């Protein structure tokens, strides 16, 4: 069954079967004292079945446990979706590299991707959160590649300023969390606030050409897949942040969903 009550029932049935198997094993062992050779294979089989039943029961209990969907499934899906979101711009960037021109591509989100991922990578390390770390680690590399490509193809100086300024902010934040602040709570707060500020800029980056879009009625500079993935990704992290009661995660992602 895919429902929680069904999972619990299956776990109960599995435990009962495991208990019955253990009782049968004890009986065969008693008989084996009379016939020490004949039942060795049966005992080995029952022991392996009992171990398997116990494993299934433990897995069923874990799946049926409260919070599994919001604290495990949601951030796992969020990690996969975040990386898909960062990869969504790769085909467009590769096409621009082959053509030797950016065309209608808006390069500002590329610099924002790099800045955003470095900030959340820092927060993941400080908060010891593997979900946050691995949902942003690939984005650091991809964001740097995208921004470097944009600059090589003649992107406006805004891209360079965003990369340099955000790097300076991250260096200062890293010094504060690594050396200046002794309290773990304060280190987490500083890293989280920096990541929050940059995340909001990242979510708003596709809107940097909004005035031109409204004037020309041409939205080709906004990547529809990227915006859709932004919204879905923000929703998953919003759910996870609420589940673990982390305002530094759910508040900016709530805003991100609205912007998307």
Coordinates of C-alpha atoms in Angstrom, one line a residue:
X1 CA 0.0 0.0 0.0
X2 CA 1.2 3.5 -0.7
X3 CA -0.8 5.1 2.2
X4 CA 0.7 5.5 5.6
X5 CA -1.9 3.2 7.4
X6 CA -1.2 0.6 4.8
X7 CA 2.5 0.9 5.4
X8 CA 2.0 0.5 9.1
X9 CA -0.2 -2.6 8.6
X10 CA 2.5 -4.1 6.3
X11 CA 5.1 -3.4 9.0
X12 CA 3.0 -5.1 11.6
X13 CA 2.4 -8.2 9.4
X14 CA 6.1 -8.3 8.6
X15 CA 7.0 -8.3 12.3
X16 CA 4.5 -11.1 13.0
X17 CA 5.9 -13.1 10.2
X18 CA 9.5 -12.5 11.6
X19 CA 8.3 -13.6 15.1
X20 CA 6.8 -16.8 13.7
X21 CA 9.9 -17.5 11.7
X22 CA 12.0 -17.1 14.9
X23 CA 9.7 -19.5 16.7
X24 CA 10.1 -22.0 13.9
X25 CA 13.8 -21.6 14.0
X26 CA 13.9 -22.3 17.8
X27 CA 11.8 -25.5 17.1
X28 CA 14.1 -26.6 14.4
X29 CA 17.2 -26.0 16.6
X30 CA 15.6 -28.2 19.3
X31 CA 15.0 -30.9 16.7
X32 CA 18.5 -30.4 15.4
X33 CA 19.9 -31.5 18.7
X34 CA 18.4 -34.8 17.9
X35 CA 19.3 -34.7 14.2
X36 CA 22.3 -32.3 14.0
X37 CA 23.0 -32.6 10.2
X38 CA 19.6 -32.8 8.5
X39 CA 18.3 -29.3 9.4
X40 CA 21.4 -27.1 8.9
X41 CA 20.1 -25.8 5.5
X42 CA 16.7 -25.1 6.9
X43 CA 18.1 -23.1 9.8
X44 CA 20.3 -21.1 7.5
X45 CA 17.3 -20.3 5.3
X46 CA 15.1 -19.3 8.2
X47 CA 17.8 -17.1 9.6
X48 CA 18.2 -15.2 6.4
X49 CA 14.4 -14.9 6.0
X50 CA 14.2 -13.5 9.6
X51 CA 16.9 -10.9 8.9
X52 CA 15.2 -9.9 5.6
X53 CA 11.8 -9.6 7.4
X54 CA 13.4 -7.4 10.1
X55 CA 14.9 -5.1 7.4
X56 CA 11.6 -4.7 5.7
X57 CA 9.9 -3.9 9.0
X58 CA 12.5 -1.2 9.8
X59 CA 12.1 0.3 6.3
X60 CA 8.3 0.3 6.7
X61 CA 8.6 2.1 10.1
X62 CA 10.9 4.7 8.6
X63 CA 8.6 5.4 5.7
X64 CA 5.5 5.6 7.9
X65 CA 7.3 7.9 10.5
X66 CA 5.8 11.4 10.8
X67 CA 7.7 14.0 8.8
X68 CA 9.4 11.6 6.4
X69 CA 7.7 13.2 3.4
X70 CA 8.5 16.8 4.4
X71 CA 11.9 16.3 6.0
X72 CA 13.4 13.7 3.6
X73 CA 11.4 13.4 0.4
X74 CA 10.8 17.2 -0.1
X75 CA 14.5 18.2 0.3
X76 CA 15.7 15.2 -1.7
X77 CA 13.3 16.3 -4.5
X78 CA 14.4 19.9 -4.0
X79 CA 18.1 18.9 -4.4
X80 CA 17.4 17.1 -7.7
X81 CA 15.2 19.9 -8.9
X82 CA 17.7 22.6 -8.0
X83 CA 20.4 20.9 -10.0
X84 CA 18.0 20.5 -12.9
X85 CA 17.2 24.2 -12.6
X86 CA 20.9 25.1 -12.9
X87 CA 21.4 22.7 -15.8
X88 CA 18.4 24.1 -17.6
X89 CA 20.4 27.0 -19.0
X90 CA 23.3 24.8 -20.2
X91 CA 21.8 24.2 -23.7
X92 CA 21.3 27.9 -24.3
X93 CA 24.8 28.8 -23.1
X94 CA 26.4 26.1 -25.3
X95 CA 24.4 27.4 -28.3
X96 CA 25.6 30.9 -27.6
X97 CA 29.2 29.7 -27.3
X98 CA 28.9 28.0 -30.7
X99 CA 27.2 31.1 -32.3
X100 CA 29.7 33.5 -30.7
X101 CA 27.0 35.8 -29.4
X102 CA 24.6 36.0 -26.5
X103 CA 21.7 37.1 -28.8
X104 CA 18.5 37.6 -26.7
X105 CA 20.0 35.7 -23.7
X106 CA 19.9 37.6 -20.4
X107 CA 23.3 37.0 -18.7
X108 CA 22.5 38.6 -15.4
X109 CA 20.9 35.4 -13.9
X110 CA 24.1 33.6 -14.6
X111 CA 26.1 35.8 -12.3
X112 CA 23.2 35.6 -9.8
X113 CA 23.4 31.8 -10.0
X114 CA 27.0 31.8 -9.0
X115 CA 26.5 34.3 -6.2
X116 CA 23.4 32.5 -4.9
X117 CA 25.0 29.0 -4.9
X118 CA 28.2 30.1 -3.1
X119 CA 26.0 31.7 -0.4
X120 CA 23.9 28.6 0.2
X121 CA 27.0 26.3 0.0
X122 CA 28.4 28.4 2.9
X123 CA 25.1 28.1 4.8
X124 CA 25.0 24.4 4.2
X125 CA 28.4 24.0 5.7
X126 CA 27.7 26.2 8.7
X127 CA 24.3 24.6 9.4
X128 CA 25.7 21.0 8.7
X129 CA 22.8 20.5 6.2
X130 CA 23.7 18.1 3.4
X131 CA 20.5 18.8 1.5
X132 CA 21.4 22.5 1.3
X133 CA 25.0 21.8 0.4
X134 CA 24.4 19.4 -2.4
X135 CA 21.6 21.3 -3.9
X136 CA 24.0 24.2 -4.6
X137 CA 27.5 22.7 -5.1
X138 CA 27.0 21.9 -8.8
X139 CA 25.4 25.3 -9.3
X140 CA 28.6 27.0 -8.1
X141 CA 30.5 25.4 -10.9
X142 CA 27.8 25.9 -13.6
X143 CA 27.1 29.5 -12.5
X144 CA 30.8 30.3 -12.8
X145 CA 30.9 28.7 -16.3
X146 CA 27.8 30.6 -17.4
X147 CA 29.1 33.9 -16.2
X148 CA 32.6 33.4 -17.7
X149 CA 30.9 32.5 -21.0
X150 CA 28.7 35.6 -20.9
X151 CA 31.7 37.9 -20.2
X152 CA 33.7 36.3 -23.0
X153 CA 30.8 36.9 -25.4
X154 CA 30.5 40.6 -24.5
X155 CA 28.1 40.7 -21.6
X156 CA 27.5 44.0 -20.0
X157 CA 29.7 45.0 -17.1
X158 CA 26.8 44.3 -14.7
X159 CA 27.7 40.6 -14.8
X160 CA 31.3 41.3 -13.8
X161 CA 30.2 43.6 -11.0
X162 CA 27.8 41.1 -9.6
X163 CA 30.4 38.3 -9.6
X164 CA 33.1 40.5 -8.0
X165 CA 30.8 42.2 -5.4
X166 CA 29.2 38.9 -4.4
X167 CA 32.6 37.2 -4.0
X168 CA 33.7 40.1 -1.7
X169 CA 30.6 39.6 0.4
X170 CA 31.2 35.8 0.6
X171 CA 34.8 36.4 1.7
X172 CA 33.7 38.7 4.5
X173 CA 30.9 36.3 5.6
X174 CA 33.4 33.4 5.6
X175 CA 35.8 35.3 7.8
X176 CA 32.9 36.2 10.2
X177 CA 31.6 32.6 10.5
X178 CA 35.1 31.1 10.5
X179 CA 37.0 33.4 12.8
X180 CA 35.1 36.4 14.2
X181 CA 32.0 34.7 15.7
X182 CA 32.2 32.2 18.4
X183 CA 28.5 31.3 18.8
X184 CA 27.3 28.6 16.4
X185 CA 23.8 30.3 16.3
X186 CA 25.4 33.6 15.3
X187 CA 27.5 32.0 12.6
X188 CA 24.4 30.3 11.2
X189 CA 22.5 33.5 11.3
X190 CA 25.1 35.5 9.4
X191 CA 25.6 32.8 6.7
X192 CA 21.8 32.5 6.4
X193 CA 21.2 36.3 6.1
X194 CA 23.8 36.6 3.4
X195 CA 22.4 33.6 1.5
X196 CA 18.9 35.1 1.9
X197 CA 19.8 38.4 0.5
X198 CA 21.5 36.9 -2.5
X199 CA 18.7 34.4 -3.1
X200 CA 16.2 37.1 -3.4
X201 CA 18.4 38.8 -6.0
X202 CA 18.7 35.5 -7.8
X203 CA 15.0 35.0 -7.9
X204 CA 14.5 38.6 -9.2
X205 CA 17.4 38.4 -11.7
X206 CA 15.2 37.2 -14.6
X207 CA 13.0 40.3 -14.1
X208 CA 16.0 42.6 -14.8
X209 CA 14.8 43.1 -18.3
X210 CA 11.1 43.5 -17.4
X211 CA 10.9 47.2 -18.5
X212 CA 12.2 46.3 -21.9
X213 CA 9.8 43.3 -22.1
X214 CA 6.8 45.4 -21.3
X215 CA 7.9 48.0 -23.8
X216 CA 8.6 45.6 -26.7
X217 CA 6.1 42.9 -25.7
X218 CA 8.8 40.4 -26.3
X219 CA 9.6 38.0 -23.4
X220 CA 12.3 36.0 -25.3
X221 CA 14.9 37.2 -22.8
X222 CA 13.2 35.3 -20.0
X223 CA 13.9 31.6 -19.9
X224 CA 10.5 29.9 -19.3
X225 CA 11.9 26.6 -18.1
X226 CA 14.2 28.4 -15.7
X227 CA 11.3 30.4 -14.2
X228 CA 9.1 27.3 -13.9
X229 CA 11.9 25.4 -12.2
X230 CA 12.5 28.3 -9.9
X231 CA 8.9 28.2 -8.8
X232 CA 8.8 24.5 -8.2
X233 CA 12.1 24.5 -6.5
X234 CA 11.1 27.3 -4.2
X235 CA 7.9 25.5 -3.3
X236 CA 9.8 22.3 -2.2
X237 CA 12.3 24.3 -0.1
X238 CA 9.4 26.3 1.4
X239 CA 7.8 23.0 2.5
X240 CA 11.1 21.7 3.9
X241 CA 11.9 25.0 5.7
X242 CA 8.5 24.9 7.4
X243 CA 9.0 21.2 8.4
X244 CA 12.3 21.8 10.1
X245 CA 11.3 25.3 11.4
X246 CA 14.1 27.1 9.6
X247 CA 13.0 30.6 8.7
X248 CA 16.2 31.2 6.9
X249 CA 15.1 28.6 4.4
X250 CA 11.3 29.0 4.1
X251 CA 11.0 32.8 4.1
X252 CA 13.1 33.6 1.0
X253 CA 11.7 30.6 -0.8
X254 CA 8.2 31.8 -0.2
X255 CA 9.2 35.1 -1.8
X256 CA 10.8 33.2 -4.6
X257 CA 7.6 31.3 -5.4
X258 CA 5.7 34.6 -5.6
X259 CA 8.4 36.1 -7.9
X260 CA 8.3 33.1 -10.1

